[in-house]
Amino acid sequence: MTDLTAHMLELGRRARAAAQGLRDAPAAARTRALDLLAEKLKAAEAPILAANAKDVEAARANGMTEAMIDRLALSPARIAGMAEAVATIAAVADPLGVETERWTPANGLDIARVRTPIGVLGVIYESRPNVTADAAALCIRSGNAAILRCGSDCLQSSLAIAALVAEALAEAGLPADAVQLVDTPDRDAVGLMLAGLDGAIDLLIPRGGKSLVARVQADAKTAVLSHLEGLNHTYLHEAADLDVARAVAVNAKMRRVSVCGATETLLVDRAGAQRLLPAVAADLIAAGCELRGDDEARALVSEMKPADDADWTTEYLAPILSVRVVDDLDAAADHIARYGSGHTEAIITTDAGAAERFASKVDSAIVLINASTQFADGGEFGFGGEIGISTARLHARGPVGAEQLTTYKYVVRGQGQIRP
Amino acid sequence: MTDLTAHMLELGRRARAAAQGLRDAPAAARTRALDLLAEKLKAAEAPILAANAKDVEAARANGMTEAMIDRLALSPARIAGMAEAVATIAAVADPLGVETERWTPANGLDIARVRTPIGVLGVIYESRPNVTADAAALCIRSGNAAILRCGSDCLQSSLAIAALVAEALAEAGLPADAVQLVDTPDRDAVGLMLAGLDGAIDLLIPRGGKSLVARVQADAKTAVLSHLEGLNHTYLHEAADLDVARAVAVNAKMRRVSVCGATETLLVDRAGAQRLLPAVAADLIAAGCELRGDDEARALVSEMKPADDADWTTEYLAPILSVRVVDDLDAAADHIARYGSGHTEAIITTDAGAAERFASKVDSAIVLINASTQFADGGEFGFGGEIGISTARLHARGPVGAEQLTTYKYVVRGQGQIRP
């Protein structure tokens, strides 16, 4: 066994042991740890910035692009934002021990379904130091122990933040090992985490770009919570309000083009295309968006380039939108079922019946009626933050906050019942 | 590609296509299909018995043991029981479309969490023809398409039952392909299902003995819902009522020794051992149970054989019980955390505080207070039936009925909200 293997297995054993203490502690202790962490982040601005400066300097020396360095670099405002995010998660109701259902079947037993943590989470992310604080906070709130593996480029910043997490845990009377950061840049550590650290990891969460997620999905020997693509659709129903269609379509595509909730394809009912599409397209073009349409769409908007089959399956994550005219709601739903990634879809309509039919027929994790797909976000859902968005059909779907990081158990109260 | 591969992939494509029709149909159509199936099973007693006679004859010729033949053989009473089980599932509330939560965050969106099916289930089982009807019924109730693979020894019986399922689906206006039985005894079909049929299977459910489950868990390329062992504990707290302890301990071990909810280890508080253990042990011995204890337990019960370390980790599924004296509730919980399989545990006590502490501290899928571990069963939980019991920490834990075979999506209703 290599030194690295032994070291990582030891992290796993410590996480497993700490998980029980974190789970059994009262909600107030987890809240206290989060409040302390928010305070400590603010108070430690200088040492965090100093550690971050080392990461940035090394990254520059290694030729990192300025766009990547912008993700990596911290500032007083960004550290304040990190503290604010932790405080928001501290204010979310503790999900543990909550009864989600309770009933009594014919045998007279009193059966309750109660939330309990998943156990030990392995979080693998890139060079964004704020994820260290965010992921730690969501794990503490949900009672899950965590092994965090950051991109090697942000190791110094993350070590500074992780030290504060350990202090906050210990001062709140919780096991300091409940959140551990992998303290080596050795890339083999990721492979060991994917193998599950001898059963110590219950769930892996990759947070980052497509290549990271694809690798984790392909190689993980344990369960993975993730989505690969947000190939999202906004559908303008023939009864769409024009002002709503214009405002929502532009926001859904252009608010931030690089997020997983961005719309990638606009579908328009043939019966409404002449009324809706020219104005919506003009707004998108004015906002700097390139449009690629089918023949019918292009007949209505001369600036549109032709779309080919690859456009229906491309998550641009860029100011480009594919546009297709469809027969009706069923055709829109069929297009989404065929080309979508099951992440987030929206319908714009004033017809309440059509809206509900779309919501029922389209089986993505999130279906929006008359609102922007960019609301696909745990913060916007009121979860206080999110560790990601899941397109899996098992366990959590959609934005994953603290509550979605839990499972449940049954507590059954009897008076001596035996089974006949 | 072999003929078998092509055939199995075609089953997968049909299941995927049928899944949407089953999901989008109204609850009344699924209920109608189940009512029809119950009627058809009763009406088709003669052809089912004739098909079953062929299976039994072939099994006898192949030298199958009488115990196995007893599982395989049907009778008019068993067919009536199968119809009754389907009727019970028909009477369970349809879980689809049910809103499990609904709230409005600060952005004013109306967000609902709604139950939706998982998709396509692959159910792999042994030579028990009744599972064909049971599994089909739970899949129909939960809106999941299913590919059923029975043990080759019960293929004729299962084909007869599956034909009735297809008729019932079609007569209720549902896709007949929503439940398909693999119609070949070729054992390579199982390997193809484990590989997921080109993404057509969302969840595999092995139903059977340990070797089947272990193979599916080891080789499946898709998610698996299962448990390998029910290494369950009954813990007699020092404040246990003696009569309750006697009745529950005997029932928990001896009602049926071969079920996954059977107790395999009895833990007794040292402070209560003298008062409780001799009487409980005498009842167990009178019921035909062999006891294997640690030194302290043997000092109180002379008939007890010595237990060794392997006894704490053995799921006997036989009239044998290991017995250990523990310091207190914490020691009992530690023993369970170390040796248990996370399935089902019970505490017997008159101390309500101790009971709740045990329920909180022990993190198995089911924790019972003053009741027999043999209640670990979807029927007893009021689920109308079960496809199995899950010890996984993700998705469903505990007994899995129709509701537990669903996931959810979010339906978000807005009035044109765009994200700032």
mmCIF file of C-alpha atoms in Angstrom, chain A residues 161-361:
data_model
loop_
_atom_site.group_PDB
_atom_site.id
_atom_site.type_symbol
_atom_site.label_atom_id
_atom_site.label_comp_id
_atom_site.label_asym_id
_atom_site.label_seq_id
_atom_site.Cartn_x
_atom_site.Cartn_y
_atom_site.Cartn_z
ATOM 1 C CA ILE A 161 -10.685 27.826 4.983
ATOM 2 C CA ALA A 162 -10.764 24.167 6.072
ATOM 3 C CA ALA A 163 -8.754 25.038 9.197
ATOM 4 C CA LEU A 164 -11.538 27.461 10.162
ATOM 5 C CA VAL A 165 -14.150 24.755 9.525
ATOM 6 C CA ALA A 166 -12.314 22.372 11.881
ATOM 7 C CA GLU A 167 -12.063 25.092 14.545
ATOM 8 C CA ALA A 168 -15.756 25.921 14.247
ATOM 9 C CA LEU A 169 -16.729 22.245 14.544
ATOM 10 C CA ALA A 170 -14.548 21.697 17.616
ATOM 11 C CA GLU A 171 -15.753 24.878 19.342
ATOM 12 C CA ALA A 172 -19.351 23.782 18.781
ATOM 13 C CA GLY A 173 -18.574 20.432 20.439
ATOM 14 C CA LEU A 174 -18.662 18.479 17.165
ATOM 15 C CA PRO A 175 -15.960 16.145 15.777
ATOM 16 C CA ALA A 176 -13.374 18.243 13.912
ATOM 17 C CA ASP A 177 -12.938 15.328 11.480
ATOM 18 C CA ALA A 178 -16.540 15.726 10.298
ATOM 19 C CA VAL A 179 -15.200 17.869 7.428
ATOM 20 C CA GLN A 180 -11.743 16.986 6.128
ATOM 21 C CA LEU A 181 -9.900 18.501 3.180
ATOM 22 C CA VAL A 182 -7.556 16.265 1.196
ATOM 23 C CA ASP A 183 -4.296 18.027 2.014
ATOM 24 C CA THR A 184 -2.185 16.866 -0.913
ATOM 25 C CA PRO A 185 -2.224 18.002 -4.535
ATOM 26 C CA ASP A 186 -1.475 14.407 -5.629
ATOM 27 C CA ARG A 187 -3.996 13.663 -8.386
ATOM 28 C CA ASP A 188 -4.111 9.958 -7.473
ATOM 29 C CA ALA A 189 -6.175 10.980 -4.450
ATOM 30 C CA VAL A 190 -9.164 11.481 -6.775
ATOM 31 C CA GLY A 191 -8.914 7.917 -8.092
ATOM 32 C CA LEU A 192 -8.853 6.591 -4.538
ATOM 33 C CA MET A 193 -11.973 8.596 -3.694
ATOM 34 C CA LEU A 194 -13.730 7.260 -6.808
ATOM 35 C CA ALA A 195 -12.964 3.754 -5.550
ATOM 36 C CA GLY A 196 -14.838 4.654 -2.353
ATOM 37 C CA LEU A 197 -12.016 4.517 0.253
ATOM 38 C CA ASP A 198 -12.886 0.977 1.303
ATOM 39 C CA GLY A 199 -16.585 1.707 1.686
ATOM 40 C CA ALA A 200 -16.061 4.911 3.671
ATOM 41 C CA ILE A 201 -17.798 7.132 1.081
ATOM 42 C CA ASP A 202 -21.573 6.776 0.678
ATOM 43 C CA LEU A 203 -22.040 9.353 -2.081
ATOM 44 C CA LEU A 204 -19.703 11.196 -4.438
ATOM 45 C CA ILE A 205 -20.567 14.718 -5.575
ATOM 46 C CA PRO A 206 -18.542 16.140 -8.471
ATOM 47 C CA ARG A 207 -18.902 19.903 -8.734
ATOM 48 C CA GLY A 208 -17.424 21.391 -11.843
ATOM 49 C CA GLY A 209 -17.218 21.193 -15.608
ATOM 50 C CA LYS A 210 -18.379 18.444 -17.907
ATOM 51 C CA SER A 211 -15.033 16.619 -18.058
ATOM 52 C CA LEU A 212 -14.828 16.308 -14.261
ATOM 53 C CA VAL A 213 -18.427 15.101 -13.984
ATOM 54 C CA ALA A 214 -18.042 12.652 -16.869
ATOM 55 C CA ARG A 215 -14.929 11.149 -15.294
ATOM 56 C CA VAL A 216 -16.601 10.710 -11.913
ATOM 57 C CA GLN A 217 -19.738 9.198 -13.496
ATOM 58 C CA ALA A 218 -17.665 6.778 -15.557
ATOM 59 C CA ASP A 219 -15.164 5.653 -12.927
ATOM 60 C CA ALA A 220 -16.925 5.884 -9.564
ATOM 61 C CA LYS A 221 -17.475 2.606 -7.726
ATOM 62 C CA THR A 222 -19.966 4.274 -5.416
ATOM 63 C CA ALA A 223 -23.147 6.322 -5.921
ATOM 64 C CA VAL A 224 -22.785 9.713 -7.626
ATOM 65 C CA LEU A 225 -25.000 12.781 -7.339
ATOM 66 C CA SER A 226 -24.603 14.954 -10.410
ATOM 67 C CA HIS A 227 -25.861 16.080 -13.742
ATOM 68 C CA LEU A 228 -23.842 16.100 -16.926
ATOM 69 C CA GLU A 229 -25.819 18.625 -18.956
ATOM 70 C CA GLY A 230 -28.543 21.209 -18.627
ATOM 71 C CA LEU A 231 -29.938 21.029 -22.149
ATOM 72 C CA ASN A 232 -32.947 23.154 -21.224
ATOM 73 C CA HIS A 233 -35.886 24.306 -23.337
ATOM 74 C CA THR A 234 -38.158 27.325 -23.182
ATOM 75 C CA TYR A 235 -41.414 26.706 -25.046
ATOM 76 C CA LEU A 236 -43.558 29.595 -26.295
ATOM 77 C CA HIS A 237 -47.098 28.206 -26.406
ATOM 78 C CA GLU A 238 -49.470 29.768 -28.932
ATOM 79 C CA ALA A 239 -51.295 31.514 -26.050
ATOM 80 C CA ALA A 240 -48.111 33.059 -24.608
ATOM 81 C CA ASP A 241 -48.257 36.660 -23.416
ATOM 82 C CA LEU A 242 -45.863 38.562 -25.692
ATOM 83 C CA ASP A 243 -44.302 40.705 -22.950
ATOM 84 C CA VAL A 244 -43.747 37.682 -20.703
ATOM 85 C CA ALA A 245 -42.303 35.718 -23.633
ATOM 86 C CA ARG A 246 -39.843 38.515 -24.455
ATOM 87 C CA ALA A 247 -38.688 39.110 -20.893
ATOM 88 C CA VAL A 248 -38.441 35.426 -19.928
ATOM 89 C CA ALA A 249 -36.768 34.203 -23.126
ATOM 90 C CA VAL A 250 -34.001 36.805 -22.931
ATOM 91 C CA ASN A 251 -33.430 36.179 -19.221
ATOM 92 C CA ALA A 252 -33.559 32.387 -19.607
ATOM 93 C CA LYS A 253 -30.807 32.466 -22.247
ATOM 94 C CA MET A 254 -28.745 35.564 -21.505
ATOM 95 C CA ARG A 255 -28.784 36.329 -17.736
ATOM 96 C CA ARG A 256 -25.772 34.059 -17.368
ATOM 97 C CA VAL A 257 -25.009 31.867 -20.352
ATOM 98 C CA SER A 258 -22.571 29.571 -18.513
ATOM 99 C CA VAL A 259 -24.901 28.194 -15.818
ATOM 100 C CA CYS A 260 -26.634 24.830 -16.030
ATOM 101 C CA GLY A 261 -30.075 26.498 -15.836
ATOM 102 C CA ALA A 262 -29.559 28.504 -19.050
ATOM 103 C CA THR A 263 -31.983 27.779 -21.887
ATOM 104 C CA GLU A 264 -30.320 26.210 -24.943
ATOM 105 C CA THR A 265 -33.302 25.711 -27.283
ATOM 106 C CA LEU A 266 -36.384 27.882 -27.871
ATOM 107 C CA LEU A 267 -39.489 26.056 -29.130
ATOM 108 C CA VAL A 268 -42.356 28.088 -30.629
ATOM 109 C CA ASP A 269 -45.867 26.954 -31.560
ATOM 110 C CA ARG A 270 -46.545 27.353 -35.268
ATOM 111 C CA ALA A 271 -49.875 29.060 -34.463
ATOM 112 C CA GLY A 272 -48.092 31.740 -32.408
ATOM 113 C CA ALA A 273 -44.806 32.003 -34.288
ATOM 114 C CA GLN A 274 -45.649 35.068 -36.400
ATOM 115 C CA ARG A 275 -46.946 36.999 -33.366
ATOM 116 C CA LEU A 276 -44.173 35.964 -30.948
ATOM 117 C CA LEU A 277 -40.942 35.024 -32.669
ATOM 118 C CA PRO A 278 -39.863 38.244 -34.483
ATOM 119 C CA ALA A 279 -40.093 40.360 -31.302
ATOM 120 C CA VAL A 280 -38.469 37.735 -29.059
ATOM 121 C CA ALA A 281 -35.706 37.182 -31.611
ATOM 122 C CA ALA A 282 -35.068 40.914 -31.916
ATOM 123 C CA ASP A 283 -34.642 41.192 -28.131
ATOM 124 C CA LEU A 284 -32.254 38.216 -28.073
ATOM 125 C CA ILE A 285 -30.193 39.597 -30.943
ATOM 126 C CA ALA A 286 -30.091 43.027 -29.271
ATOM 127 C CA ALA A 287 -28.767 41.289 -26.141
ATOM 128 C CA GLY A 288 -25.935 39.767 -28.194
ATOM 129 C CA CYS A 289 -27.328 36.286 -28.808
ATOM 130 C CA GLU A 290 -26.643 34.286 -31.973
ATOM 131 C CA LEU A 291 -29.749 32.448 -33.230
ATOM 132 C CA ARG A 292 -29.774 29.163 -35.172
ATOM 133 C CA GLY A 293 -33.175 28.149 -36.452
ATOM 134 C CA ASP A 294 -35.061 25.622 -38.568
ATOM 135 C CA ASP A 295 -36.508 26.733 -41.926
ATOM 136 C CA GLU A 296 -39.805 27.956 -40.530
ATOM 137 C CA ALA A 297 -38.106 30.059 -37.867
ATOM 138 C CA ARG A 298 -35.662 31.501 -40.378
ATOM 139 C CA ALA A 299 -38.554 32.513 -42.648
ATOM 140 C CA LEU A 300 -39.731 34.797 -39.811
ATOM 141 C CA VAL A 301 -36.305 36.091 -38.667
ATOM 142 C CA SER A 302 -33.876 36.886 -41.438
ATOM 143 C CA GLU A 303 -30.822 37.220 -39.133
ATOM 144 C CA MET A 304 -31.125 33.585 -38.036
ATOM 145 C CA LYS A 305 -28.458 31.089 -39.151
ATOM 146 C CA PRO A 306 -29.548 27.592 -40.157
ATOM 147 C CA ALA A 307 -29.613 24.992 -37.386
ATOM 148 C CA ASP A 308 -28.492 21.436 -38.052
ATOM 149 C CA ASP A 309 -29.263 18.293 -36.054
ATOM 150 C CA ALA A 310 -26.296 18.828 -33.740
ATOM 151 C CA ASP A 311 -27.827 22.090 -32.527
ATOM 152 C CA TRP A 312 -30.706 20.266 -30.793
ATOM 153 C CA THR A 313 -28.232 18.258 -28.700
ATOM 154 C CA THR A 314 -25.668 20.963 -27.929
ATOM 155 C CA GLU A 315 -25.413 22.603 -24.525
ATOM 156 C CA TYR A 316 -23.813 25.821 -25.771
ATOM 157 C CA LEU A 317 -23.101 27.478 -22.397
ATOM 158 C CA ALA A 318 -22.547 30.506 -24.675
ATOM 159 C CA PRO A 319 -24.686 33.303 -26.206
ATOM 160 C CA ILE A 320 -26.112 30.972 -28.874
ATOM 161 C CA LEU A 321 -29.696 29.688 -28.998
ATOM 162 C CA SER A 322 -31.297 27.113 -31.282
ATOM 163 C CA VAL A 323 -34.876 27.853 -32.353
ATOM 164 C CA ARG A 324 -37.502 25.467 -33.679
ATOM 165 C CA VAL A 325 -41.129 25.888 -34.725
ATOM 166 C CA VAL A 326 -43.309 22.992 -33.508
ATOM 167 C CA ASP A 327 -46.826 21.781 -34.323
ATOM 168 C CA ASP A 328 -48.214 22.064 -30.806
ATOM 169 C CA LEU A 329 -47.647 21.246 -27.134
ATOM 170 C CA ASP A 330 -47.354 17.503 -27.781
ATOM 171 C CA ALA A 331 -44.681 18.112 -30.432
ATOM 172 C CA ALA A 332 -42.820 20.396 -28.011
ATOM 173 C CA ALA A 333 -42.952 17.698 -25.322
ATOM 174 C CA ASP A 334 -41.757 15.092 -27.829
ATOM 175 C CA HIS A 335 -38.805 17.305 -28.835
ATOM 176 C CA ILE A 336 -37.894 17.739 -25.161
ATOM 177 C CA ALA A 337 -38.210 13.998 -24.449
ATOM 178 C CA ARG A 338 -35.969 13.224 -27.434
ATOM 179 C CA TYR A 339 -33.267 15.878 -27.110
ATOM 180 C CA GLY A 340 -33.465 17.192 -23.526
ATOM 181 C CA SER A 341 -31.302 16.163 -20.602
ATOM 182 C CA GLY A 342 -34.133 16.040 -18.040
ATOM 183 C CA HIS A 343 -32.875 19.119 -16.186
ATOM 184 C CA THR A 344 -35.180 22.187 -16.542
ATOM 185 C CA GLU A 345 -37.874 23.239 -19.037
ATOM 186 C CA ALA A 346 -40.281 26.195 -19.155
ATOM 187 C CA ILE A 347 -43.598 26.900 -20.870
ATOM 188 C CA ILE A 348 -44.828 30.446 -21.508
ATOM 189 C CA THR A 349 -48.608 30.593 -21.842
ATOM 190 C CA THR A 350 -51.746 32.304 -20.558
ATOM 191 C CA ASP A 351 -53.666 29.016 -20.982
ATOM 192 C CA ALA A 352 -53.743 27.398 -17.528
ATOM 193 C CA GLY A 353 -54.853 24.053 -18.910
ATOM 194 C CA ALA A 354 -51.991 23.931 -21.399
ATOM 195 C CA ALA A 355 -49.550 24.897 -18.641
ATOM 196 C CA GLU A 356 -50.672 22.025 -16.399
ATOM 197 C CA ARG A 357 -50.654 19.572 -19.304
ATOM 198 C CA PHE A 358 -47.067 20.577 -20.127
ATOM 199 C CA ALA A 359 -46.068 20.270 -16.446
ATOM 200 C CA SER A 360 -47.551 16.790 -16.291
ATOM 201 C CA LYS A 361 -46.263 15.558 -19.653
#
